[in-house]
Amino acid sequence: MLKRQTVCITDIRLDRRIPRDLYESTFVRSLVMAPVGTGPPVGALGAYWAHVYATPPNVVAAVEALPKVKGIGTAIKRMRSAA
């Protein structure tokens, strides 16, 4: 996310970027995540699957569109400051 790029991972168990201990207790096996914010990312929005899944381009486009919704970055910043 720090590189401000969407990430698609077909199988998190085979991807060296993923700390396995964080996901072992979850259902997540595949994911696509997009950064939120116009500067340094304030968060990420994504979709997750319980099985190995090669994310098709139309799903990637939909996930990338979510962080661009007006006000989403501000909403995430407010949630973080309220916590």
PDB file of N, CA and C in Angstrom:
ATOM      1  N   MET A   1       0.811  -1.187   0.000  1.00  0.00           N
ATOM      2  CA  MET A   1       0.000   0.000   0.000  1.00  0.00           C
ATOM      3  C   MET A   1       0.863   1.264   0.000  1.00  0.00           C
ATOM      4  N   LEU A   2       2.020   1.190   0.630  1.00  0.00           N
ATOM      5  CA  LEU A   2       2.874   2.372   0.670  1.00  0.00           C
ATOM      6  C   LEU A   2       3.331   2.808  -0.715  1.00  0.00           C
ATOM      7  N   LYS A   3       3.333   1.892  -1.666  1.00  0.00           N
ATOM      8  CA  LYS A   3       3.694   2.233  -3.040  1.00  0.00           C
ATOM      9  C   LYS A   3       2.489   2.732  -3.828  1.00  0.00           C
ATOM     10  N   ARG A   4       1.332   2.809  -3.157  1.00  0.00           N
ATOM     11  CA  ARG A   4       0.084   3.306  -3.753  1.00  0.00           C
ATOM     12  C   ARG A   4      -0.318   2.482  -4.971  1.00  0.00           C
ATOM     13  N   GLN A   5      -0.187   1.190  -4.863  1.00  0.00           N
ATOM     14  CA  GLN A   5      -0.562   0.304  -5.964  1.00  0.00           C
ATOM     15  C   GLN A   5      -1.559  -0.739  -5.469  1.00  0.00           C
ATOM     16  N   THR A   6      -2.469  -1.088  -6.343  1.00  0.00           N
ATOM     17  CA  THR A   6      -3.396  -2.170  -6.044  1.00  0.00           C
ATOM     18  C   THR A   6      -2.623  -3.472  -6.002  1.00  0.00           C
ATOM     19  N   VAL A   7      -2.993  -4.326  -5.063  1.00  0.00           N
ATOM     20  CA  VAL A   7      -2.326  -5.610  -4.904  1.00  0.00           C
ATOM     21  C   VAL A   7      -3.351  -6.723  -5.095  1.00  0.00           C
ATOM     22  N   CYS A   8      -3.028  -7.671  -5.967  1.00  0.00           N
ATOM     23  CA  CYS A   8      -3.847  -8.872  -6.180  1.00  0.00           C
ATOM     24  C   CYS A   8      -2.996 -10.067  -5.794  1.00  0.00           C
ATOM     25  N   ILE A   9      -3.519 -10.884  -4.900  1.00  0.00           N
ATOM     26  CA  ILE A   9      -2.793 -12.081  -4.483  1.00  0.00           C
ATOM     27  C   ILE A   9      -3.723 -13.274  -4.652  1.00  0.00           C
ATOM     28  N   THR A  10      -3.333 -14.159  -5.536  1.00  0.00           N
ATOM     29  CA  THR A  10      -4.148 -15.329  -5.868  1.00  0.00           C
ATOM     30  C   THR A  10      -4.160 -16.353  -4.739  1.00  0.00           C
ATOM     31  N   ASP A  11      -3.022 -16.527  -4.068  1.00  0.00           N
ATOM     32  CA  ASP A  11      -2.933 -17.479  -2.964  1.00  0.00           C
ATOM     33  C   ASP A  11      -1.967 -16.913  -1.928  1.00  0.00           C
ATOM     34  N   ILE A  12      -2.509 -16.421  -0.815  1.00  0.00           N
ATOM     35  CA  ILE A  12      -1.651 -15.771   0.177  1.00  0.00           C
ATOM     36  C   ILE A  12      -0.643 -16.730   0.798  1.00  0.00           C
ATOM     37  N   ARG A  13      -0.926 -18.012   0.753  1.00  0.00           N
ATOM     38  CA  ARG A  13       0.000 -18.991   1.327  1.00  0.00           C
ATOM     39  C   ARG A  13       1.278 -19.126   0.507  1.00  0.00           C
ATOM     40  N   LEU A  14       1.232 -18.674  -0.741  1.00  0.00           N
ATOM     41  CA  LEU A  14       2.398 -18.781  -1.621  1.00  0.00           C
ATOM     42  C   LEU A  14       3.099 -17.448  -1.856  1.00  0.00           C
ATOM     43  N   ASP A  15       2.571 -16.363  -1.293  1.00  0.00           N
ATOM     44  CA  ASP A  15       3.122 -15.031  -1.525  1.00  0.00           C
ATOM     45  C   ASP A  15       4.014 -14.630  -0.354  1.00  0.00           C
ATOM     46  N   ARG A  16       5.267 -14.390  -0.631  1.00  0.00           N
ATOM     47  CA  ARG A  16       6.248 -14.067   0.418  1.00  0.00           C
ATOM     48  C   ARG A  16       6.013 -12.710   1.076  1.00  0.00           C
ATOM     49  N   ARG A  17       5.232 -11.846   0.452  1.00  0.00           N
ATOM     50  CA  ARG A  17       4.958 -10.520   1.044  1.00  0.00           C
ATOM     51  C   ARG A  17       3.986 -10.611   2.212  1.00  0.00           C
ATOM     52  N   ILE A  18       3.267 -11.707   2.308  1.00  0.00           N
ATOM     53  CA  ILE A  18       2.211 -11.843   3.302  1.00  0.00           C
ATOM     54  C   ILE A  18       2.743 -12.535   4.556  1.00  0.00           C
ATOM     55  N   PRO A  19       2.626 -11.882   5.709  1.00  0.00           N
ATOM     56  CA  PRO A  19       3.003 -12.557   6.958  1.00  0.00           C
ATOM     57  C   PRO A  19       1.961 -13.629   7.283  1.00  0.00           C
ATOM     58  N   ARG A  20       2.317 -14.873   7.107  1.00  0.00           N
ATOM     59  CA  ARG A  20       1.369 -15.988   7.237  1.00  0.00           C
ATOM     60  C   ARG A  20       0.667 -16.010   8.588  1.00  0.00           C
ATOM     61  N   ASP A  21       1.375 -15.657   9.660  1.00  0.00           N
ATOM     62  CA  ASP A  21       0.764 -15.727  10.980  1.00  0.00           C
ATOM     63  C   ASP A  21      -0.431 -14.777  11.121  1.00  0.00           C
ATOM     64  N   LEU A  22      -0.464 -13.708  10.349  1.00  0.00           N
ATOM     65  CA  LEU A  22      -1.594 -12.778  10.415  1.00  0.00           C
ATOM     66  C   LEU A  22      -2.864 -13.349   9.799  1.00  0.00           C
ATOM     67  N   TYR A  23      -2.722 -14.216   8.833  1.00  0.00           N
ATOM     68  CA  TYR A  23      -3.882 -14.726   8.106  1.00  0.00           C
ATOM     69  C   TYR A  23      -4.235 -16.178   8.424  1.00  0.00           C
ATOM     70  N   GLU A  24      -3.378 -16.897   9.129  1.00  0.00           N
ATOM     71  CA  GLU A  24      -3.633 -18.316   9.384  1.00  0.00           C
ATOM     72  C   GLU A  24      -4.947 -18.572  10.101  1.00  0.00           C
ATOM     73  N   SER A  25      -5.351 -17.679  10.992  1.00  0.00           N
ATOM     74  CA  SER A  25      -6.582 -17.888  11.754  1.00  0.00           C
ATOM     75  C   SER A  25      -7.817 -17.308  11.059  1.00  0.00           C
ATOM     76  N   THR A  26      -7.660 -16.817   9.842  1.00  0.00           N
ATOM     77  CA  THR A  26      -8.781 -16.235   9.110  1.00  0.00           C
ATOM     78  C   THR A  26      -9.194 -17.141   7.954  1.00  0.00           C
ATOM     79  N   PHE A  27     -10.282 -16.764   7.315  1.00  0.00           N
ATOM     80  CA  PHE A  27     -10.759 -17.505   6.143  1.00  0.00           C
ATOM     81  C   PHE A  27     -10.012 -17.107   4.875  1.00  0.00           C
ATOM     82  N   VAL A  28      -9.254 -16.025   4.911  1.00  0.00           N
ATOM     83  CA  VAL A  28      -8.693 -15.420   3.702  1.00  0.00           C
ATOM     84  C   VAL A  28      -7.673 -16.329   3.028  1.00  0.00           C
ATOM     85  N   ARG A  29      -7.881 -16.525   1.736  1.00  0.00           N
ATOM     86  CA  ARG A  29      -6.925 -17.289   0.921  1.00  0.00           C
ATOM     87  C   ARG A  29      -6.447 -16.440  -0.262  1.00  0.00           C
ATOM     88  N   SER A  30      -7.308 -15.561  -0.767  1.00  0.00           N
ATOM     89  CA  SER A  30      -6.971 -14.679  -1.896  1.00  0.00           C
ATOM     90  C   SER A  30      -7.482 -13.286  -1.579  1.00  0.00           C
ATOM     91  N   LEU A  31      -6.864 -12.285  -2.194  1.00  0.00           N
ATOM     92  CA  LEU A  31      -7.320 -10.923  -1.932  1.00  0.00           C
ATOM     93  C   LEU A  31      -6.933  -9.972  -3.046  1.00  0.00           C
ATOM     94  N   VAL A  32      -7.637  -8.858  -3.077  1.00  0.00           N
ATOM     95  CA  VAL A  32      -7.271  -7.701  -3.887  1.00  0.00           C
ATOM     96  C   VAL A  32      -7.501  -6.491  -2.987  1.00  0.00           C
ATOM     97  N   MET A  33      -6.498  -5.599  -2.914  1.00  0.00           N
ATOM     98  CA  MET A  33      -6.585  -4.421  -2.052  1.00  0.00           C
ATOM     99  C   MET A  33      -6.116  -3.192  -2.823  1.00  0.00           C
ATOM    100  N   ALA A  34      -6.795  -2.066  -2.567  1.00  0.00           N
ATOM    101  CA  ALA A  34      -6.434  -0.801  -3.205  1.00  0.00           C
ATOM    102  C   ALA A  34      -6.235   0.253  -2.117  1.00  0.00           C
ATOM    103  N   PRO A  35      -5.221   1.120  -2.278  1.00  0.00           N
ATOM    104  CA  PRO A  35      -4.962   2.157  -1.276  1.00  0.00           C
ATOM    105  C   PRO A  35      -6.019   3.253  -1.298  1.00  0.00           C
ATOM    106  N   VAL A  36      -6.229   3.856  -0.117  1.00  0.00           N
ATOM    107  CA  VAL A  36      -7.167   4.966   0.034  1.00  0.00           C
ATOM    108  C   VAL A  36      -6.381   6.207   0.411  1.00  0.00           C
ATOM    109  N   GLY A  37      -6.665   7.318  -0.254  1.00  0.00           N
ATOM    110  CA  GLY A  37      -6.017   8.591   0.047  1.00  0.00           C
ATOM    111  C   GLY A  37      -5.246   9.100  -1.152  1.00  0.00           C
ATOM    112  N   THR A  38      -5.133  10.422  -1.240  1.00  0.00           N
ATOM    113  CA  THR A  38      -4.440  11.014  -2.377  1.00  0.00           C
ATOM    114  C   THR A  38      -2.950  11.200  -2.118  1.00  0.00           C
ATOM    115  N   GLY A  39      -2.559  11.244  -0.862  1.00  0.00           N
ATOM    116  CA  GLY A  39      -1.143  11.308  -0.498  1.00  0.00           C
ATOM    117  C   GLY A  39      -0.730   9.948   0.007  1.00  0.00           C
ATOM    118  N   PRO A  40      -0.021   9.941   1.123  1.00  0.00           N
ATOM    119  CA  PRO A  40       0.271   8.645   1.738  1.00  0.00           C
ATOM    120  C   PRO A  40      -1.053   7.953   2.076  1.00  0.00           C
ATOM    121  N   PRO A  41      -1.176   6.677   1.815  1.00  0.00           N
ATOM    122  CA  PRO A  41      -2.455   5.993   2.050  1.00  0.00           C
ATOM    123  C   PRO A  41      -2.910   6.102   3.504  1.00  0.00           C
ATOM    124  N   VAL A  42      -4.199   6.351   3.700  1.00  0.00           N
ATOM    125  CA  VAL A  42      -4.779   6.398   5.044  1.00  0.00           C
ATOM    126  C   VAL A  42      -5.393   5.050   5.407  1.00  0.00           C
ATOM    127  N   GLY A  43      -5.433   4.147   4.428  1.00  0.00           N
ATOM    128  CA  GLY A  43      -5.993   2.821   4.638  1.00  0.00           C
ATOM    129  C   GLY A  43      -6.049   2.082   3.322  1.00  0.00           C
ATOM    130  N   ALA A  44      -6.774   0.991   3.330  1.00  0.00           N
ATOM    131  CA  ALA A  44      -6.939   0.184   2.124  1.00  0.00           C
ATOM    132  C   ALA A  44      -8.336  -0.424   2.133  1.00  0.00           C
ATOM    133  N   LEU A  45      -8.894  -0.566   0.947  1.00  0.00           N
ATOM    134  CA  LEU A  45     -10.171  -1.256   0.781  1.00  0.00           C
ATOM    135  C   LEU A  45      -9.913  -2.465  -0.100  1.00  0.00           C
ATOM    136  N   GLY A  46     -10.600  -3.549   0.197  1.00  0.00           N
ATOM    137  CA  GLY A  46     -10.335  -4.746  -0.586  1.00  0.00           C
ATOM    138  C   GLY A  46     -11.455  -5.746  -0.573  1.00  0.00           C
ATOM    139  N   ALA A  47     -11.210  -6.812  -1.289  1.00  0.00           N
ATOM    140  CA  ALA A  47     -12.112  -7.955  -1.343  1.00  0.00           C
ATOM    141  C   ALA A  47     -11.277  -9.192  -1.042  1.00  0.00           C
ATOM    142  N   TYR A  48     -11.904 -10.143  -0.372  1.00  0.00           N
ATOM    143  CA  TYR A  48     -11.196 -11.330   0.085  1.00  0.00           C
ATOM    144  C   TYR A  48     -11.991 -12.571  -0.269  1.00  0.00           C
ATOM    145  N   TRP A  49     -11.282 -13.671  -0.552  1.00  0.00           N
ATOM    146  CA  TRP A  49     -11.921 -14.937  -0.893  1.00  0.00           C
ATOM    147  C   TRP A  49     -11.367 -16.041  -0.007  1.00  0.00           C
ATOM    148  N   ALA A  50     -12.185 -17.041   0.253  1.00  0.00           N
ATOM    149  CA  ALA A  50     -11.791 -18.165   1.089  1.00  0.00           C
ATOM    150  C   ALA A  50     -11.134 -19.279   0.281  1.00  0.00           C
ATOM    151  N   HIS A  51     -10.960 -19.057  -0.999  1.00  0.00           N
ATOM    152  CA  HIS A  51     -10.342 -20.054  -1.871  1.00  0.00           C
ATOM    153  C   HIS A  51      -9.344 -19.357  -2.797  1.00  0.00           C
ATOM    154  N   VAL A  52      -8.499 -20.141  -3.427  1.00  0.00           N
ATOM    155  CA  VAL A  52      -7.556 -19.583  -4.402  1.00  0.00           C
ATOM    156  C   VAL A  52      -8.381 -18.971  -5.527  1.00  0.00           C
ATOM    157  N   TYR A  53      -8.073 -17.710  -5.864  1.00  0.00           N
ATOM    158  CA  TYR A  53      -8.896 -16.981  -6.824  1.00  0.00           C
ATOM    159  C   TYR A  53      -8.030 -15.991  -7.593  1.00  0.00           C
ATOM    160  N   ALA A  54      -8.001 -16.119  -8.894  1.00  0.00           N
ATOM    161  CA  ALA A  54      -7.307 -15.157  -9.757  1.00  0.00           C
ATOM    162  C   ALA A  54      -8.304 -14.044 -10.064  1.00  0.00           C
ATOM    163  N   THR A  55      -8.103 -12.898  -9.471  1.00  0.00           N
ATOM    164  CA  THR A  55      -9.057 -11.793  -9.584  1.00  0.00           C
ATOM    165  C   THR A  55      -9.145 -11.295 -11.017  1.00  0.00           C
ATOM    166  N   PRO A  56     -10.347 -11.330 -11.610  1.00  0.00           N
ATOM    167  CA  PRO A  56     -10.493 -10.847 -12.983  1.00  0.00           C
ATOM    168  C   PRO A  56     -10.424  -9.318 -13.048  1.00  0.00           C
ATOM    169  N   PRO A  57     -10.061  -8.771 -14.205  1.00  0.00           N
ATOM    170  CA  PRO A  57      -9.897  -7.314 -14.350  1.00  0.00           C
ATOM    171  C   PRO A  57     -11.122  -6.498 -13.933  1.00  0.00           C
ATOM    172  N   ASN A  58     -12.326  -6.993 -14.173  1.00  0.00           N
ATOM    173  CA  ASN A  58     -13.506  -6.203 -13.808  1.00  0.00           C
ATOM    174  C   ASN A  58     -13.659  -6.095 -12.294  1.00  0.00           C
ATOM    175  N   VAL A  59     -13.254  -7.113 -11.555  1.00  0.00           N
ATOM    176  CA  VAL A  59     -13.313  -7.037 -10.092  1.00  0.00           C
ATOM    177  C   VAL A  59     -12.223  -6.104  -9.570  1.00  0.00           C
ATOM    178  N   VAL A  60     -11.039  -6.172 -10.157  1.00  0.00           N
ATOM    179  CA  VAL A  60      -9.955  -5.257  -9.777  1.00  0.00           C
ATOM    180  C   VAL A  60     -10.412  -3.813 -10.008  1.00  0.00           C
ATOM    181  N   ALA A  61     -11.024  -3.547 -11.143  1.00  0.00           N
ATOM    182  CA  ALA A  61     -11.509  -2.190 -11.455  1.00  0.00           C
ATOM    183  C   ALA A  61     -12.546  -1.729 -10.435  1.00  0.00           C
ATOM    184  N   ALA A  62     -13.427  -2.613 -10.013  1.00  0.00           N
ATOM    185  CA  ALA A  62     -14.444  -2.249  -9.024  1.00  0.00           C
ATOM    186  C   ALA A  62     -13.809  -1.922  -7.678  1.00  0.00           C
ATOM    187  N   VAL A  63     -12.831  -2.719  -7.256  1.00  0.00           N
ATOM    188  CA  VAL A  63     -12.148  -2.458  -5.985  1.00  0.00           C
ATOM    189  C   VAL A  63     -11.357  -1.160  -6.068  1.00  0.00           C
ATOM    190  N   GLU A  64     -10.736  -0.886  -7.202  1.00  0.00           N
ATOM    191  CA  GLU A  64      -9.984   0.367  -7.366  1.00  0.00           C
ATOM    192  C   GLU A  64     -10.901   1.584  -7.383  1.00  0.00           C
ATOM    193  N   ALA A  65     -12.136   1.409  -7.789  1.00  0.00           N
ATOM    194  CA  ALA A  65     -13.083   2.528  -7.832  1.00  0.00           C
ATOM    195  C   ALA A  65     -13.554   2.934  -6.432  1.00  0.00           C
ATOM    196  N   LEU A  66     -13.636   1.988  -5.513  1.00  0.00           N
ATOM    197  CA  LEU A  66     -14.146   2.275  -4.171  1.00  0.00           C
ATOM    198  C   LEU A  66     -13.374   3.379  -3.444  1.00  0.00           C
ATOM    199  N   PRO A  67     -12.036   3.334  -3.398  1.00  0.00           N
ATOM    200  CA  PRO A  67     -11.315   4.380  -2.679  1.00  0.00           C
ATOM    201  C   PRO A  67     -11.435   5.766  -3.309  1.00  0.00           C
ATOM    202  N   LYS A  68     -11.925   5.825  -4.534  1.00  0.00           N
ATOM    203  CA  LYS A  68     -12.060   7.113  -5.217  1.00  0.00           C
ATOM    204  C   LYS A  68     -13.399   7.788  -4.950  1.00  0.00           C
ATOM    205  N   VAL A  69     -14.281   7.108  -4.221  1.00  0.00           N
ATOM    206  CA  VAL A  69     -15.566   7.701  -3.871  1.00  0.00           C
ATOM    207  C   VAL A  69     -15.304   8.939  -3.018  1.00  0.00           C
ATOM    208  N   LYS A  70     -15.928  10.031  -3.378  1.00  0.00           N
ATOM    209  CA  LYS A  70     -15.696  11.295  -2.690  1.00  0.00           C
ATOM    210  C   LYS A  70     -15.951  11.152  -1.192  1.00  0.00           C
ATOM    211  N   GLY A  71     -14.979  11.547  -0.405  1.00  0.00           N
ATOM    212  CA  GLY A  71     -15.113  11.569   1.040  1.00  0.00           C
ATOM    213  C   GLY A  71     -14.678  10.303   1.761  1.00  0.00           C
ATOM    214  N   ILE A  72     -14.347   9.257   1.043  1.00  0.00           N
ATOM    215  CA  ILE A  72     -13.995   8.000   1.715  1.00  0.00           C
ATOM    216  C   ILE A  72     -12.706   8.136   2.522  1.00  0.00           C
ATOM    217  N   GLY A  73     -11.728   8.846   1.981  1.00  0.00           N
ATOM    218  CA  GLY A  73     -10.473   9.045   2.716  1.00  0.00           C
ATOM    219  C   GLY A  73     -10.695   9.827   3.998  1.00  0.00           C
ATOM    220  N   THR A  74     -11.519  10.858   3.939  1.00  0.00           N
ATOM    221  CA  THR A  74     -11.840  11.657   5.126  1.00  0.00           C
ATOM    222  C   THR A  74     -12.571  10.812   6.161  1.00  0.00           C
ATOM    223  N   ALA A  75     -13.500   9.981   5.702  1.00  0.00           N
ATOM    224  CA  ALA A  75     -14.240   9.112   6.622  1.00  0.00           C
ATOM    225  C   ALA A  75     -13.302   8.151   7.340  1.00  0.00           C
ATOM    226  N   ILE A  76     -12.346   7.582   6.621  1.00  0.00           N
ATOM    227  CA  ILE A  76     -11.401   6.656   7.246  1.00  0.00           C
ATOM    228  C   ILE A  76     -10.521   7.390   8.246  1.00  0.00           C
ATOM    229  N   LYS A  77     -10.073   8.594   7.909  1.00  0.00           N
ATOM    230  CA  LYS A  77      -9.264   9.379   8.850  1.00  0.00           C
ATOM    231  C   LYS A  77     -10.046   9.656  10.131  1.00  0.00           C
ATOM    232  N   ARG A  78     -11.336   9.980  10.006  1.00  0.00           N
ATOM    233  CA  ARG A  78     -12.161  10.250  11.187  1.00  0.00           C
ATOM    234  C   ARG A  78     -12.331   8.998  12.036  1.00  0.00           C
ATOM    235  N   MET A  79     -12.512   7.859  11.401  1.00  0.00           N
ATOM    236  CA  MET A  79     -12.649   6.611  12.151  1.00  0.00           C
ATOM    237  C   MET A  79     -11.370   6.311  12.928  1.00  0.00           C
ATOM    238  N   ARG A  80     -10.235   6.553  12.282  1.00  0.00           N
ATOM    239  CA  ARG A  80      -8.951   6.290  12.953  1.00  0.00           C
ATOM    240  C   ARG A  80      -8.763   7.205  14.130  1.00  0.00           C
ATOM    241  N   SER A  81      -9.131   8.485  14.000  1.00  0.00           N
ATOM    242  CA  SER A  81      -8.918   9.430  15.106  1.00  0.00           C
ATOM    243  C   SER A  81      -9.918   9.193  16.236  1.00  0.00           C
ATOM    244  N   ALA A  82     -11.062   8.580  15.947  1.00  0.00           N
ATOM    245  CA  ALA A  82     -12.055   8.298  16.975  1.00  0.00           C
ATOM    246  C   ALA A  82     -11.693   7.056  17.797  1.00  0.00           C
ATOM    247  N   ALA A  83     -10.826   6.238  17.246  1.00  0.00           N
ATOM    248  CA  ALA A  83     -10.494   4.969  17.932  1.00  0.00           C
ATOM    249  C   ALA A  83      -9.566   5.181  19.098  1.00  0.00           C
TER     250      ALA A  83
END
